[in-house]
Tab-separated table of C-alpha atoms (C1' of nucleotides) in Angstrom:
chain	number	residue	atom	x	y	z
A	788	UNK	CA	-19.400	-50.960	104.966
A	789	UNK	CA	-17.533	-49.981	102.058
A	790	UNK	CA	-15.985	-45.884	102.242
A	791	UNK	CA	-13.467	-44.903	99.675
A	792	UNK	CA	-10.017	-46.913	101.431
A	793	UNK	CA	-12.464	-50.339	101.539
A	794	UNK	CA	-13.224	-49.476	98.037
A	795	UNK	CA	-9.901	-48.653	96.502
A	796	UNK	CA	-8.393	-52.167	97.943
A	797	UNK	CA	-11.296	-53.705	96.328
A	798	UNK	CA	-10.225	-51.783	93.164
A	799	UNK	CA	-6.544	-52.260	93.525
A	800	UNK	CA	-6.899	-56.136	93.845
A	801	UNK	CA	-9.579	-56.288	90.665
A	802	UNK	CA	-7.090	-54.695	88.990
A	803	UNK	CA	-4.230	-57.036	89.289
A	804	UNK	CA	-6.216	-59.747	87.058
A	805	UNK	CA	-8.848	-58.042	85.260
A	806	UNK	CA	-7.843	-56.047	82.614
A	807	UNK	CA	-7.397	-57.640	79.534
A	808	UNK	CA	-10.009	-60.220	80.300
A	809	UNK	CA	-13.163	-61.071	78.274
A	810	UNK	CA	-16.691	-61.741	79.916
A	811	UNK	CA	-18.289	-64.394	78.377
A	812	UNK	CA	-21.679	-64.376	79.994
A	813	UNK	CA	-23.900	-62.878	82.929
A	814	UNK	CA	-26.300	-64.813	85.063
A	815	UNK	CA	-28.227	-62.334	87.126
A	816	UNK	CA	-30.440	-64.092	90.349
A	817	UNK	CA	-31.724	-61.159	92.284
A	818	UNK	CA	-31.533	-57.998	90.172
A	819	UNK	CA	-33.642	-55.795	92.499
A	820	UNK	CA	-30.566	-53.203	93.235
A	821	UNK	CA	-29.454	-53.478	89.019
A	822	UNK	CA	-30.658	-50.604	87.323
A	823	UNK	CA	-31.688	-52.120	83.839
A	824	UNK	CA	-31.072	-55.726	84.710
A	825	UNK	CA	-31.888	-56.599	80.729
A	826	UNK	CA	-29.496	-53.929	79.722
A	827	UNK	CA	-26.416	-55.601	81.729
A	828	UNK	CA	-27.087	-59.048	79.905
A	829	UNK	CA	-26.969	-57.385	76.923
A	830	UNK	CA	-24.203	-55.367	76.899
A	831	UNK	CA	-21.656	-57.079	78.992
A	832	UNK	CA	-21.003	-60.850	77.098
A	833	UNK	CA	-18.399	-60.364	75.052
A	834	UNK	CA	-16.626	-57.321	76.660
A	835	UNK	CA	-13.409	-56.564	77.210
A	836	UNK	CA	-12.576	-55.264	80.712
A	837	UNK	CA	-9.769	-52.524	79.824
A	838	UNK	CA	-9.189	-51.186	82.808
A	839	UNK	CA	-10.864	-50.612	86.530
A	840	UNK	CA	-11.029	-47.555	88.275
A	841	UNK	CA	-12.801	-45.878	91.145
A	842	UNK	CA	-14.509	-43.185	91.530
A	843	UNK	CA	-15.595	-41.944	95.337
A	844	UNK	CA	-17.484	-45.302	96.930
A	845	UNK	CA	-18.256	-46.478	92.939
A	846	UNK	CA	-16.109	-48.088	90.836
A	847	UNK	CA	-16.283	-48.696	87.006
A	848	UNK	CA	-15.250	-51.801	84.763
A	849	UNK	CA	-14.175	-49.614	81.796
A	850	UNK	CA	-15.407	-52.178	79.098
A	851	UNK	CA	-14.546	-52.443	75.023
A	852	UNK	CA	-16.233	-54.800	72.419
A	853	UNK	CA	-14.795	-56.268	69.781
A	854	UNK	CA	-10.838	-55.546	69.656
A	855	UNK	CA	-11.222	-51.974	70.524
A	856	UNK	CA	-8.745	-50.060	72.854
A	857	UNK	CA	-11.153	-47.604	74.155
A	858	UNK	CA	-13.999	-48.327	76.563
A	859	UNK	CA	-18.031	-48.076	74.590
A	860	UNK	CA	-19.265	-48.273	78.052
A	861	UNK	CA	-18.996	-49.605	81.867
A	862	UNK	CA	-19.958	-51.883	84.599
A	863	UNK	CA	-20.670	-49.224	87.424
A	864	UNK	CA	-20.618	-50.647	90.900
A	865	UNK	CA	-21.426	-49.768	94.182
A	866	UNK	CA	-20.444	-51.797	97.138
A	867	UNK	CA	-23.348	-50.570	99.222
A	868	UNK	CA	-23.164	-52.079	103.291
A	869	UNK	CA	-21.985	-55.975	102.507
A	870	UNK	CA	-21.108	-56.252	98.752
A	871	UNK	CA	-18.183	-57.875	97.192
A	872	UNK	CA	-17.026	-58.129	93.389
A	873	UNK	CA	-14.523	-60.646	93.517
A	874	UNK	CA	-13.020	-63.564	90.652
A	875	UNK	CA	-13.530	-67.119	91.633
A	876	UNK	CA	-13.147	-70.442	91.093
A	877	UNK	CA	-16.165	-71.212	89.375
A	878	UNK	CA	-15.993	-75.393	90.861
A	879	UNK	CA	-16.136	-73.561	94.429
A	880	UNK	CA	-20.160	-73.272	95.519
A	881	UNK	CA	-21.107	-69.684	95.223
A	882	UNK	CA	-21.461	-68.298	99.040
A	883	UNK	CA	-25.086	-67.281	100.457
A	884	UNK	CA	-26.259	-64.455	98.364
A	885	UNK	CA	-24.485	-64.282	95.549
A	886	UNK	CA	-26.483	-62.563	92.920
A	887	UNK	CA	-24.644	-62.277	89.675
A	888	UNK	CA	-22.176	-64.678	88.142
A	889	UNK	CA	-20.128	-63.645	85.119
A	890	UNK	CA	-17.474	-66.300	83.780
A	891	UNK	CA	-14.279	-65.113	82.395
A	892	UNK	CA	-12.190	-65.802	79.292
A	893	UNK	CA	-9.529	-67.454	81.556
A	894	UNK	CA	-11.966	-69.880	83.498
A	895	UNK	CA	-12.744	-67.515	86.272
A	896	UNK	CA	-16.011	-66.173	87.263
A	897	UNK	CA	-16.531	-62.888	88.793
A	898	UNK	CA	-19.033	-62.894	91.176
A	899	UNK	CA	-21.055	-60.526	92.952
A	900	UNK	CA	-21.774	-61.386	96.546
A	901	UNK	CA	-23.811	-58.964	98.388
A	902	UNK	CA	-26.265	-59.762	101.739
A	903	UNK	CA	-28.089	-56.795	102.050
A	904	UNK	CA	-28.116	-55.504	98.706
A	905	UNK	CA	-27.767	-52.051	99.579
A	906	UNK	CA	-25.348	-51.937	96.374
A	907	UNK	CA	-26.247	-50.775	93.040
A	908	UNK	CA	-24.967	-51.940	89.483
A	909	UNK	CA	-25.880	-50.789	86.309
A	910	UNK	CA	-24.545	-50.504	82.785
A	911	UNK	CA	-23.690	-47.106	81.483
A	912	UNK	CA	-22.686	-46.293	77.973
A	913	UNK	CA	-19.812	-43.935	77.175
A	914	UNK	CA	-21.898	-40.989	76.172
A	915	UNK	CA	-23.645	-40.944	79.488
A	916	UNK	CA	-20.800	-41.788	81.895
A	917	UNK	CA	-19.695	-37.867	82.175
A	918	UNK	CA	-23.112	-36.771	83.295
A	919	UNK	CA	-22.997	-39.460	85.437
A	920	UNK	CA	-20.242	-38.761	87.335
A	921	UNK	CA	-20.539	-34.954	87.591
A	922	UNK	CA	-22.678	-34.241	90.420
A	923	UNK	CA	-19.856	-35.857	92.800
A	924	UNK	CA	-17.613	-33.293	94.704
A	925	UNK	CA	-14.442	-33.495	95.344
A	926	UNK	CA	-11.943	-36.400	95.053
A	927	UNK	CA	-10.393	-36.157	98.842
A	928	UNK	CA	-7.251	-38.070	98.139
A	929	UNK	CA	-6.829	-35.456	95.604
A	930	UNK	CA	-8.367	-32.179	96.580
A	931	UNK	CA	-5.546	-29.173	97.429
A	932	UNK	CA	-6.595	-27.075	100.502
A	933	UNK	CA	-8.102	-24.099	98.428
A	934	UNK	CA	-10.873	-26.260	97.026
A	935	UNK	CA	-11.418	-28.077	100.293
A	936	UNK	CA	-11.828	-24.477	101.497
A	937	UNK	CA	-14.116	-23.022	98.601
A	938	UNK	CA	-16.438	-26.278	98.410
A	939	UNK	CA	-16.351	-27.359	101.972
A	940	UNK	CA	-15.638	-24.292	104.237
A	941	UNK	CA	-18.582	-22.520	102.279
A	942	UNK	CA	-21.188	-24.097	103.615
A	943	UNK	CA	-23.368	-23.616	106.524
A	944	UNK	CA	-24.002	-27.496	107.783
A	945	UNK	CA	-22.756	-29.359	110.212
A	946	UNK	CA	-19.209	-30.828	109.616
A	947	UNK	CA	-20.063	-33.960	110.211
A	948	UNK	CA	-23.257	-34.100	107.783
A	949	UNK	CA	-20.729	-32.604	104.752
A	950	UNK	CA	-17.867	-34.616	105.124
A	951	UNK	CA	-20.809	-37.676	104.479
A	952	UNK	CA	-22.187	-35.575	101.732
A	953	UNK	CA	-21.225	-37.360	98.503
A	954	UNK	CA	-21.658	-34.017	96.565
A	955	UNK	CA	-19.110	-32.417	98.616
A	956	UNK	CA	-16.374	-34.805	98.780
A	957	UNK	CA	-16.697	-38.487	97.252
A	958	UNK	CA	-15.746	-41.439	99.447
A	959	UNK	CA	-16.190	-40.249	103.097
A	960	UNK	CA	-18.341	-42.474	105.529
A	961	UNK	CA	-19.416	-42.707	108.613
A	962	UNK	CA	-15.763	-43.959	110.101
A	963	UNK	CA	-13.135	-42.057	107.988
A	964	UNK	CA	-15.509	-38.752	109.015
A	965	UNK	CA	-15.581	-39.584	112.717
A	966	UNK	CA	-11.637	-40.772	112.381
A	967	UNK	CA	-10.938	-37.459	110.362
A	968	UNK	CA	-12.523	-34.811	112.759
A	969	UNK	CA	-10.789	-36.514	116.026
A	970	UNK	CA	-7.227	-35.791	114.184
A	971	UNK	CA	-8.138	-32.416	113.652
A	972	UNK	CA	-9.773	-31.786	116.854
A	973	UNK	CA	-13.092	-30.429	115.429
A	974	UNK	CA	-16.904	-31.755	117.072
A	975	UNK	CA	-19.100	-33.072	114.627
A	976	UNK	CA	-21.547	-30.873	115.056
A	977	UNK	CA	-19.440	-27.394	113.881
A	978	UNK	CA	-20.363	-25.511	111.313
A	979	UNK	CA	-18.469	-26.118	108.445
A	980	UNK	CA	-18.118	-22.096	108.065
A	981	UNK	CA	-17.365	-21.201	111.481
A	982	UNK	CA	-14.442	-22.959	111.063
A	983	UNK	CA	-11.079	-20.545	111.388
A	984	UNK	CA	-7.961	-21.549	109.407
A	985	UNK	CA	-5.974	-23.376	111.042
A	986	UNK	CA	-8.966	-26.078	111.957
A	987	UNK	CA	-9.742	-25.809	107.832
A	988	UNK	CA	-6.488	-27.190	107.434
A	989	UNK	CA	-6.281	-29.297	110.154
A	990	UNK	CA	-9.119	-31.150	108.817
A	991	UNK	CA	-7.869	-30.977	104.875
A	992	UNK	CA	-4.384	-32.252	106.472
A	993	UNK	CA	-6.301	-34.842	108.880
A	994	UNK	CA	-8.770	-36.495	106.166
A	995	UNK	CA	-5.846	-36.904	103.901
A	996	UNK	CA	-3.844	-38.630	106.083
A	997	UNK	CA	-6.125	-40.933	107.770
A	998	UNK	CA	-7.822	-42.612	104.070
A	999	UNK	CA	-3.700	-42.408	102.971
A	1000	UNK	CA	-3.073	-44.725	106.170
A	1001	UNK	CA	-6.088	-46.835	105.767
A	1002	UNK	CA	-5.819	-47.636	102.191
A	1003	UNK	CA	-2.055	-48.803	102.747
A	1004	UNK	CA	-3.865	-50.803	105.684
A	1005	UNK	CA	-6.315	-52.626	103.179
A	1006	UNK	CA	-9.509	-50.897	104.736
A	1007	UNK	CA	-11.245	-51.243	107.860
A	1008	UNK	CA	-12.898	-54.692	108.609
A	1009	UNK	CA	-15.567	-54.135	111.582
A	1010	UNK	CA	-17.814	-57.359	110.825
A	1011	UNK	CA	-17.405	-58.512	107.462
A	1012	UNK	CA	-15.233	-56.459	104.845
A	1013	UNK	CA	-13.003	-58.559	103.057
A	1014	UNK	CA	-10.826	-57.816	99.868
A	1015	UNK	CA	-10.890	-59.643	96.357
A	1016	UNK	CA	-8.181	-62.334	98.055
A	1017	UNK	CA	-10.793	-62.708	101.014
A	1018	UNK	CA	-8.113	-60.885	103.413
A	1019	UNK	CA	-9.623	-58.731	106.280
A	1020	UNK	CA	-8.202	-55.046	106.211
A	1021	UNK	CA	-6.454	-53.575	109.232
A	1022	UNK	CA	-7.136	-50.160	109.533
A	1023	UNK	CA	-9.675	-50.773	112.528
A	1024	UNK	CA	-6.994	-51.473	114.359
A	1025	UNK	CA	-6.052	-47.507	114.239
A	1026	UNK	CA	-9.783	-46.286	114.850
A	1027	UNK	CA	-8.973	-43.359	117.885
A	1028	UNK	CA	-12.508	-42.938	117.890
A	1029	UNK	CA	-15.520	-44.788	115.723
A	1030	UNK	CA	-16.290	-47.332	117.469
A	1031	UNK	CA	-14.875	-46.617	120.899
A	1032	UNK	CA	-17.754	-45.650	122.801
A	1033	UNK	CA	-16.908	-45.381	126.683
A	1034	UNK	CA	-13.035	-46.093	125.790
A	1035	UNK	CA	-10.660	-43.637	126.698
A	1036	UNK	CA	-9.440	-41.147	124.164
A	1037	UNK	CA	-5.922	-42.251	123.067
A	1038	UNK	CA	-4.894	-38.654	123.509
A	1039	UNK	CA	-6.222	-37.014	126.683
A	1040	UNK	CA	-7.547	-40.209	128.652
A	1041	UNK	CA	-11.393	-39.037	128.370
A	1042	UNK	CA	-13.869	-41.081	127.580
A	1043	UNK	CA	-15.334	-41.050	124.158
A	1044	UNK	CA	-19.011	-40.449	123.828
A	1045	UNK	CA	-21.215	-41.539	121.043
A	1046	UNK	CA	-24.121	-39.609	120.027
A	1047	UNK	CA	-26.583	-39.348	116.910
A	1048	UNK	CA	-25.267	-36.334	114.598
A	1049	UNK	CA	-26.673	-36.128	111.493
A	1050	UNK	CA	-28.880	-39.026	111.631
A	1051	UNK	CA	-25.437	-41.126	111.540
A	1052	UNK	CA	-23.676	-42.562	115.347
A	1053	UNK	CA	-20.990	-40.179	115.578
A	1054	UNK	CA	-18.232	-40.778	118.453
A	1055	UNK	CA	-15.660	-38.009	119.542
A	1056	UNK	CA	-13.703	-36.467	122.395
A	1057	UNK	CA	-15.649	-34.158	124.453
A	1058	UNK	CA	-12.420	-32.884	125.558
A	1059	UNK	CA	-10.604	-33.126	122.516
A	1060	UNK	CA	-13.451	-31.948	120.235
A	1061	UNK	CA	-14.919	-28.974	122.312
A	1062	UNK	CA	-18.800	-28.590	121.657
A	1063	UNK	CA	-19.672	-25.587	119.376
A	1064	UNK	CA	-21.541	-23.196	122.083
A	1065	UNK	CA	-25.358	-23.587	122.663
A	1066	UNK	CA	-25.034	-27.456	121.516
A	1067	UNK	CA	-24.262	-30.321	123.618
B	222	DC	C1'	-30.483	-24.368	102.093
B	223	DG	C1'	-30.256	-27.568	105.914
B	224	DT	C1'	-32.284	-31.132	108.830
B	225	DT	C1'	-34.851	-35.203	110.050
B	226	DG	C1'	-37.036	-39.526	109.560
B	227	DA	C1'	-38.388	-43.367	106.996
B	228	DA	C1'	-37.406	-46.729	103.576
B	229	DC	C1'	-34.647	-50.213	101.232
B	230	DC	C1'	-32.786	-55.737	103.254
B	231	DT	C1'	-30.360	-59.168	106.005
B	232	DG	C1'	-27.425	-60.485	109.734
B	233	DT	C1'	-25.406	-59.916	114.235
B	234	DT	C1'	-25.222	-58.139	118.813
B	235	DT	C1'	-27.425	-56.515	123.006
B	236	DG	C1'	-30.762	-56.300	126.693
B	237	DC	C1'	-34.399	-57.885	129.499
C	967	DT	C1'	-32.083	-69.772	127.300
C	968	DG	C1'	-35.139	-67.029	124.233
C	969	DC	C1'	-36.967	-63.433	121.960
C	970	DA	C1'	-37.262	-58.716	120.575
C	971	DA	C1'	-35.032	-54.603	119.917
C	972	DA	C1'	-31.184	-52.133	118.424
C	973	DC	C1'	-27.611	-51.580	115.375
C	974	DA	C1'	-24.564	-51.928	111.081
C	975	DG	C1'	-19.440	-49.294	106.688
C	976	DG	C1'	-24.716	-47.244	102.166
C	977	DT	C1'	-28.142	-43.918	99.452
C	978	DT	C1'	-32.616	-41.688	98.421
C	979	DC	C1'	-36.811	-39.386	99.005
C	980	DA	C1'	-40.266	-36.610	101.193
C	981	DA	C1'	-41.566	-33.230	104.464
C	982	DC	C1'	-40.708	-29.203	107.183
DNA sequence: CGTTGAACCTGTTTGC
DNA sequence: TGCAAACAGGTTCAAC
């Protein structure tokens, strides 16, 4: 469930309480989606979490030992479909599926709570954490039009398919891709290079806006997202098209079609959103 | 390169 | 009502 708005209000509230605390201890139960389970219960007791930040759908606990200011490593985590990293009470009981429990040096426990464990978590040390992170394209919240252009408008794919193409831009889903393209009037299925000017910054323009309106909504919360205070996000509120199958386009009254693009449910406008020709 | 389908795992919704 | 199928915000890998 988690794209890039979901994730920075998880980040956002972890950081409000977080930095400057110690971790004390880890208790991992399932470890199937940790990378080096061993290597987390190792490394993390006795950390210092100096900061939290995010990077596309991950986000890192930047962590120091000993009374160091700068980070020797981090906690990398990604959300996947249903999880949650989130400080608790430890007296409260632990909700179904919570697989790691890590108290804190001010009598909290951060817990991570995650049903399908489609999320990943893994220690990485300092030296590796550049190499890490370098494959990832471009930061959207960040990205000016000309490399939106050069890294996006290059490329002979499907719109729809790149904007979910983590290597291309980091943090678009399936929503915010869908939400994105109906703003700028483009069909998922275009061809990213077909596209003339004013659509390539239509959609720069349109993905901008729409995670810089979700993220001040706190994220989208179809069925279970919740942030680190256990609020629901209201974003989905403002969805003009994921979701709305067989609703009528809040621009031009059609109905709103869902189809299978890119191996991902994709709804649009079919009036709004003209079909690239020879597709349909 | 680009596309598709299957796999990973659990829970909820939909359809007959 | 009951059960099975379909579907879900994620990524990854193999095959064509």
């Amino acid at each position: 469930m988690p794209e890039l708005p979901e994730v920075e209000t998880v980040v956002r509230g972890l950081r409000r309480s977080l930095p400057g605390r110690r971790i004390l201890s880890v208790r991992i139960e399932k470890s199937d989606f940790i990378d080096d389970p061993a290597l987390v219960e190792r490394e993390l007791p006795g950390s210092r979490i100096v900061d939290v930040v995010r990077h596309g759908k991950f986000f890192l606990l930047r962590l120091a030992r000993n009374g160091a200011a700068q980070p020797d490593g981090s906690l990398l985590v990604h959300l996947g479909m249903t999880g949650l990293l989130t400080p608790r009470d430890p007296r409260e009981p632990a909700p179904r599926h919570t697989h790691v429990f890590m108290p804190l040096d001010d009598g909290r426990e951060l817990r991570y709570t995650d049903a399908r464990r489609f999320g990943r978590m893994a220690y990485i040390p300092e030296s590796s954490l550049a190499g890490l992170l370098s494959p990832f394209g471009l930061e959207p919240t960040e990205m000016s039009f000309a490399e939106f252009r050069e890294k996006f408008c290059t490329r002979r794919a499907m719109v729809k398919a790149l904007l979910l193409n983590q290597q291309v831009l980091r943090g678009v889903g399936n929503i915010y891709a869908d939400e994105s393209l109906w703003r700028a009037r483009i069909h998922p299925m275009r061809n990213a290079a077909t596209l003339n000017d004013a659509q390539a910054r239509a959609l720069h323009r349109s993905i901008q806006r729409v995670l810089a309106a979700a993220i001040k909504l706190g994220g989208s919360s179809i069925a279970n997202f919740r942030n680190v205070d256990g609020d629901f996000g209201e974003f989905q509120l403002r969805h003009r098209a994921y979701g709305r199958e067989g609703k009528p386009c809040p621009r031009c009254g059609c109905t709103i079609r869902r189809m299978v693009i890119a191996t991902r449910s994709s709804f649009f406008c079919p009036r709004c959103q003209p079909a690239p020709r020879g597709r349909k």
